[in-house]
Amino acid sequence: MLPTDCAGCRQRRPGLRHGVCPECVDALRALRPGPVRPVPAPAGLPPCHALGAYGGPLRETLLAYKEHGRHGLARPLGALLAEVVAAAAGPLGPVLLVPVPDTPAAARARFGDHLGRLTRHCARRLRAAGWPVRVQHAVRAAPRPDSVTLDSAGRAAAATAAFRARSGHGPTAAGSRVILLDDIVTTGATLAAVSRVLTVQGLSPTGAAVLAATQKRHPR
């Protein structure tokens, strides 16, 4: 019952539900998944859906979860990601979720695989809604520089060398749609690189689902 900062607006409020105030909860619930595509789009990028633009309460909540240790936000953010998966996958049916992996260094800095937590809650919400869902960690990440410091060409080069297929993945259920999961799409280089690795392994993604999409700023 003690006041704490809302993850979405940073205002100190008492009795927050999952760390977000009622006004920010309403703002997040008002978002509707839709198709997004970076310009230019990298080769191999599957059709991508996002919950919304990387701004406002969505941006602040993601930052609080990823960078400030607010792990309790995994449940509501995972539920929102489930809505995006449903939009990306289309009609109800078998879905294989493949999260983009963290590098070992990033996982240590964030006290665990942040996208893995989101994926578990996302899959749980989808199953409760009747979706046949499997999760497969089919890709591993090699060390790479922080993408925040890179331009578009740098992101593409780093992403190309950053991912390797894991051996021993099981067969995909007949008719399953393979959906890549990530938290944010910027240039699309990471999703495209993972998609290429999976395609070589016979797990060609039919779509990608993310929580937020950055908007490219054009100089005036």
mmCIF file of C-alpha atoms in Angstrom:
data_model
loop_
_atom_site.group_PDB
_atom_site.id
_atom_site.type_symbol
_atom_site.label_atom_id
_atom_site.label_comp_id
_atom_site.label_asym_id
_atom_site.label_seq_id
_atom_site.Cartn_x
_atom_site.Cartn_y
_atom_site.Cartn_z
ATOM 1 C CA MET A 1 0.000 0.000 0.000
ATOM 2 C CA LEU A 2 3.009 2.326 0.206
ATOM 3 C CA PRO A 3 3.356 4.825 -2.661
ATOM 4 C CA THR A 4 5.718 3.809 -5.459
ATOM 5 C CA ASP A 5 6.548 5.103 -8.926
ATOM 6 C CA CYS A 6 4.220 4.104 -11.745
ATOM 7 C CA ALA A 7 6.253 2.372 -14.451
ATOM 8 C CA GLY A 8 4.328 4.184 -17.172
ATOM 9 C CA CYS A 9 4.329 7.816 -16.039
ATOM 10 C CA ARG A 10 6.900 7.783 -13.209
ATOM 11 C CA GLN A 11 4.420 9.466 -10.856
ATOM 12 C CA ARG A 12 4.466 8.316 -7.222
ATOM 13 C CA ARG A 13 1.150 6.579 -6.597
ATOM 14 C CA PRO A 14 -0.257 4.260 -3.898
ATOM 15 C CA GLY A 15 -1.781 0.855 -4.616
ATOM 16 C CA LEU A 16 -0.448 0.309 -8.126
ATOM 17 C CA ARG A 17 -1.628 -2.847 -9.888
ATOM 18 C CA HIS A 18 1.389 -4.667 -11.347
ATOM 19 C CA GLY A 19 3.335 -1.416 -10.921
ATOM 20 C CA VAL A 20 1.232 0.689 -13.298
ATOM 21 C CA CYS A 21 -1.325 3.367 -12.384
ATOM 22 C CA PRO A 22 -4.943 3.153 -13.635
ATOM 23 C CA GLU A 23 -4.421 5.930 -16.192
ATOM 24 C CA CYS A 24 -1.419 4.203 -17.747
ATOM 25 C CA VAL A 25 -3.231 0.849 -17.657
ATOM 26 C CA ASP A 26 -6.037 2.456 -19.669
ATOM 27 C CA ALA A 27 -3.518 3.941 -22.119
ATOM 28 C CA LEU A 28 -1.852 0.556 -22.650
ATOM 29 C CA ARG A 29 -5.166 -1.259 -23.018
ATOM 30 C CA ALA A 30 -6.243 1.258 -25.650
ATOM 31 C CA LEU A 31 -3.361 0.254 -27.931
ATOM 32 C CA ARG A 32 -4.251 -2.075 -30.798
ATOM 33 C CA PRO A 33 -1.751 -4.309 -32.625
ATOM 34 C CA GLY A 34 -1.047 -3.426 -36.225
ATOM 35 C CA PRO A 35 1.447 -4.150 -39.002
ATOM 36 C CA VAL A 36 4.746 -2.253 -38.978
ATOM 37 C CA ARG A 37 7.718 -2.317 -41.338
ATOM 38 C CA PRO A 38 11.002 -0.434 -41.111
ATOM 39 C CA VAL A 39 12.066 1.593 -44.139
ATOM 40 C CA PRO A 40 14.221 0.287 -45.649
ATOM 41 C CA ALA A 41 13.329 -3.245 -44.545
ATOM 42 C CA PRO A 42 16.227 -5.724 -44.354
ATOM 43 C CA ALA A 43 16.190 -8.859 -46.459
ATOM 44 C CA GLY A 44 14.507 -11.755 -44.726
ATOM 45 C CA LEU A 45 12.334 -9.692 -42.376
ATOM 46 C CA PRO A 46 8.986 -11.491 -41.942
ATOM 47 C CA PRO A 47 5.721 -9.547 -41.679
ATOM 48 C CA CYS A 48 5.831 -7.771 -38.318
ATOM 49 C CA HIS A 49 3.112 -6.590 -35.936
ATOM 50 C CA ALA A 50 3.573 -4.207 -32.996
ATOM 51 C CA LEU A 51 1.316 -3.132 -30.156
ATOM 52 C CA GLY A 52 2.236 0.516 -30.632
ATOM 53 C CA ALA A 53 4.897 3.140 -31.199
ATOM 54 C CA TYR A 54 7.863 3.285 -28.855
ATOM 55 C CA GLY A 55 6.728 6.226 -26.769
ATOM 56 C CA GLY A 56 4.573 7.280 -23.819
ATOM 57 C CA PRO A 57 3.585 4.724 -21.167
ATOM 58 C CA LEU A 58 4.566 1.798 -23.404
ATOM 59 C CA ARG A 59 8.151 3.023 -23.720
ATOM 60 C CA GLU A 60 8.447 3.873 -20.032
ATOM 61 C CA THR A 61 6.998 0.533 -18.924
ATOM 62 C CA LEU A 62 9.380 -1.378 -21.194
ATOM 63 C CA LEU A 63 12.353 0.591 -19.871
ATOM 64 C CA ALA A 64 11.285 -0.001 -16.276
ATOM 65 C CA TYR A 65 11.015 -3.729 -16.979
ATOM 66 C CA LYS A 66 14.237 -4.156 -18.982
ATOM 67 C CA GLU A 67 16.615 -1.680 -17.441
ATOM 68 C CA HIS A 68 15.374 -0.990 -13.906
ATOM 69 C CA GLY A 69 14.606 -4.466 -12.576
ATOM 70 C CA ARG A 70 10.801 -4.167 -12.474
ATOM 71 C CA HIS A 71 10.369 -7.873 -13.238
ATOM 72 C CA GLY A 72 6.773 -7.890 -11.995
ATOM 73 C CA LEU A 73 5.865 -6.106 -15.224
ATOM 74 C CA ALA A 74 6.547 -9.316 -17.184
ATOM 75 C CA ARG A 75 3.007 -10.543 -16.568
ATOM 76 C CA PRO A 76 1.071 -7.533 -17.965
ATOM 77 C CA LEU A 77 3.578 -6.989 -20.765
ATOM 78 C CA GLY A 78 3.410 -10.677 -21.676
ATOM 79 C CA ALA A 79 -0.377 -10.451 -21.831
ATOM 80 C CA LEU A 80 -0.092 -7.476 -24.195
ATOM 81 C CA LEU A 81 2.409 -9.390 -26.329
ATOM 82 C CA ALA A 82 -0.121 -12.219 -26.596
ATOM 83 C CA GLU A 83 -2.529 -9.790 -28.280
ATOM 84 C CA VAL A 84 0.140 -8.974 -30.843
ATOM 85 C CA VAL A 85 0.842 -12.657 -31.498
ATOM 86 C CA ALA A 86 -2.862 -13.264 -32.130
ATOM 87 C CA ALA A 87 -2.883 -10.435 -34.667
ATOM 88 C CA ALA A 88 0.308 -11.653 -36.350
ATOM 89 C CA ALA A 89 -0.745 -15.325 -36.472
ATOM 90 C CA GLY A 90 -4.226 -14.841 -37.896
ATOM 91 C CA PRO A 91 -6.915 -17.501 -37.367
ATOM 92 C CA LEU A 92 -6.836 -19.628 -34.225
ATOM 93 C CA GLY A 93 -4.513 -22.593 -34.638
ATOM 94 C CA PRO A 94 -1.153 -24.104 -33.637
ATOM 95 C CA VAL A 95 1.592 -21.540 -33.036
ATOM 96 C CA LEU A 96 5.295 -21.987 -32.333
ATOM 97 C CA LEU A 97 6.799 -19.020 -30.477
ATOM 98 C CA VAL A 98 10.517 -18.382 -30.950
ATOM 99 C CA PRO A 99 11.884 -15.555 -28.778
ATOM 100 C CA VAL A 100 14.950 -13.602 -29.844
ATOM 101 C CA PRO A 101 17.614 -14.636 -27.305
ATOM 102 C CA ASP A 102 19.574 -12.311 -25.047
ATOM 103 C CA THR A 103 23.347 -12.427 -25.123
ATOM 104 C CA PRO A 104 24.821 -13.930 -21.940
ATOM 105 C CA ALA A 105 26.094 -10.486 -20.918
ATOM 106 C CA ALA A 106 22.686 -8.859 -21.380
ATOM 107 C CA ALA A 107 20.985 -11.624 -19.409
ATOM 108 C CA ARG A 108 23.426 -11.146 -16.536
ATOM 109 C CA ALA A 109 22.924 -7.375 -16.547
ATOM 110 C CA ARG A 110 19.143 -7.787 -16.455
ATOM 111 C CA PHE A 111 19.154 -10.629 -13.905
ATOM 112 C CA GLY A 112 17.787 -13.141 -16.391
ATOM 113 C CA ASP A 113 16.435 -13.466 -19.909
ATOM 114 C CA HIS A 114 13.905 -10.622 -20.070
ATOM 115 C CA LEU A 115 12.263 -11.864 -23.272
ATOM 116 C CA GLY A 116 12.097 -15.407 -21.925
ATOM 117 C CA ARG A 117 9.966 -14.148 -19.027
ATOM 118 C CA LEU A 118 7.693 -12.238 -21.412
ATOM 119 C CA THR A 119 7.365 -15.316 -23.611
ATOM 120 C CA ARG A 120 6.237 -17.542 -20.730
ATOM 121 C CA HIS A 121 3.467 -15.117 -19.760
ATOM 122 C CA CYS A 122 2.546 -14.580 -23.410
ATOM 123 C CA ALA A 123 2.206 -18.333 -24.016
ATOM 124 C CA ARG A 124 0.178 -18.766 -20.829
ATOM 125 C CA ARG A 125 -2.282 -16.078 -21.904
ATOM 126 C CA LEU A 126 -2.629 -17.548 -25.396
ATOM 127 C CA ARG A 127 -3.257 -21.057 -24.061
ATOM 128 C CA ALA A 128 -5.937 -19.696 -21.724
ATOM 129 C CA ALA A 129 -7.621 -18.240 -24.807
ATOM 130 C CA GLY A 130 -7.582 -21.621 -26.576
ATOM 131 C CA TRP A 131 -4.440 -21.322 -28.710
ATOM 132 C CA PRO A 132 -2.298 -24.488 -29.091
ATOM 133 C CA VAL A 133 1.088 -22.929 -28.297
ATOM 134 C CA ARG A 134 4.626 -24.253 -28.051
ATOM 135 C CA VAL A 135 7.722 -22.266 -27.150
ATOM 136 C CA GLN A 136 11.049 -23.171 -28.694
ATOM 137 C CA HIS A 137 14.390 -21.559 -27.919
ATOM 138 C CA ALA A 138 15.758 -22.490 -31.322
ATOM 139 C CA VAL A 139 18.452 -19.815 -31.557
ATOM 140 C CA ARG A 140 21.363 -18.820 -29.350
ATOM 141 C CA ALA A 141 23.047 -15.422 -29.242
ATOM 142 C CA ALA A 142 26.765 -14.752 -29.498
ATOM 143 C CA PRO A 143 28.338 -11.707 -27.814
ATOM 144 C CA ARG A 144 27.741 -8.505 -29.763
ATOM 145 C CA PRO A 145 27.948 -4.753 -29.138
ATOM 146 C CA ASP A 146 25.015 -2.889 -27.637
ATOM 147 C CA SER A 147 22.776 -1.951 -30.584
ATOM 148 C CA VAL A 148 22.018 1.428 -29.005
ATOM 149 C CA THR A 149 25.484 2.588 -30.091
ATOM 150 C CA LEU A 150 25.112 1.418 -33.715
ATOM 151 C CA ASP A 151 23.662 2.949 -36.870
ATOM 152 C CA SER A 152 21.494 0.972 -39.311
ATOM 153 C CA ALA A 153 24.467 -0.546 -41.161
ATOM 154 C CA GLY A 154 26.162 -1.421 -37.875
ATOM 155 C CA ARG A 155 23.033 -3.092 -36.533
ATOM 156 C CA ALA A 156 22.717 -5.187 -39.684
ATOM 157 C CA ALA A 157 26.355 -6.298 -39.595
ATOM 158 C CA ALA A 158 26.231 -7.141 -35.886
ATOM 159 C CA ALA A 159 22.953 -9.023 -36.222
ATOM 160 C CA THR A 160 24.173 -11.136 -39.146
ATOM 161 C CA ALA A 161 27.003 -12.583 -37.062
ATOM 162 C CA ALA A 162 25.157 -12.703 -33.760
ATOM 163 C CA PHE A 163 22.885 -15.745 -33.956
ATOM 164 C CA ARG A 164 23.356 -19.486 -34.315
ATOM 165 C CA ALA A 165 20.845 -22.306 -34.483
ATOM 166 C CA ARG A 166 20.511 -24.610 -31.487
ATOM 167 C CA SER A 167 20.696 -28.296 -32.280
ATOM 168 C CA GLY A 168 18.089 -30.837 -31.337
ATOM 169 C CA HIS A 169 14.884 -28.846 -31.766
ATOM 170 C CA GLY A 170 11.799 -31.005 -32.112
ATOM 171 C CA PRO A 171 9.548 -31.182 -35.158
ATOM 172 C CA THR A 172 7.035 -28.426 -35.757
ATOM 173 C CA ALA A 173 3.398 -29.484 -35.467
ATOM 174 C CA ALA A 174 1.643 -29.707 -38.816
ATOM 175 C CA GLY A 175 0.122 -26.367 -39.741
ATOM 176 C CA SER A 176 1.961 -24.460 -37.004
ATOM 177 C CA ARG A 177 2.801 -20.854 -37.684
ATOM 178 C CA VAL A 178 6.249 -19.824 -36.472
ATOM 179 C CA ILE A 179 6.140 -16.399 -34.813
ATOM 180 C CA LEU A 180 9.286 -14.559 -33.749
ATOM 181 C CA LEU A 181 9.059 -12.556 -30.530
ATOM 182 C CA ASP A 182 10.983 -9.453 -29.514
ATOM 183 C CA ASP A 183 10.257 -6.425 -27.355
ATOM 184 C CA ILE A 184 11.151 -3.625 -29.792
ATOM 185 C CA VAL A 185 11.755 -3.396 -33.539
ATOM 186 C CA THR A 186 14.002 -0.586 -34.784
ATOM 187 C CA THR A 187 15.672 -1.359 -38.110
ATOM 188 C CA GLY A 188 14.420 -4.965 -38.244
ATOM 189 C CA ALA A 189 17.998 -6.275 -38.548
ATOM 190 C CA THR A 190 17.763 -8.562 -35.515
ATOM 191 C CA LEU A 191 14.452 -10.125 -36.525
ATOM 192 C CA ALA A 192 15.686 -10.600 -40.101
ATOM 193 C CA ALA A 193 18.902 -12.267 -38.927
ATOM 194 C CA VAL A 194 17.054 -14.679 -36.626
ATOM 195 C CA SER A 195 14.545 -15.403 -39.388
ATOM 196 C CA ARG A 196 17.334 -16.368 -41.785
ATOM 197 C CA VAL A 197 18.873 -18.726 -39.223
ATOM 198 C CA LEU A 198 15.518 -20.398 -38.593
ATOM 199 C CA THR A 199 14.703 -20.697 -42.290
ATOM 200 C CA VAL A 200 17.903 -22.687 -42.867
ATOM 201 C CA GLN A 201 16.731 -25.030 -40.088
ATOM 202 C CA GLY A 202 13.313 -25.528 -41.693
ATOM 203 C CA LEU A 203 11.473 -23.216 -39.273
ATOM 204 C CA SER A 204 10.646 -20.392 -41.645
ATOM 205 C CA PRO A 205 8.809 -17.683 -39.645
ATOM 206 C CA THR A 206 5.416 -16.588 -40.879
ATOM 207 C CA GLY A 207 5.469 -13.430 -38.796
ATOM 208 C CA ALA A 208 6.995 -11.476 -35.931
ATOM 209 C CA ALA A 209 5.349 -9.911 -32.879
ATOM 210 C CA VAL A 210 6.839 -7.068 -30.846
ATOM 211 C CA LEU A 211 5.533 -4.708 -28.215
ATOM 212 C CA ALA A 212 6.853 -1.464 -29.691
ATOM 213 C CA ALA A 213 8.181 -0.084 -32.962
ATOM 214 C CA THR A 214 10.501 2.884 -33.094
ATOM 215 C CA GLN A 215 9.723 5.608 -35.602
ATOM 216 C CA LYS A 216 12.548 6.812 -37.806
ATOM 217 C CA ARG A 217 13.256 10.490 -37.471
ATOM 218 C CA HIS A 218 13.925 12.353 -40.687
ATOM 219 C CA PRO A 219 16.080 15.473 -40.571
ATOM 220 C CA ARG A 220 14.273 18.653 -41.477
#
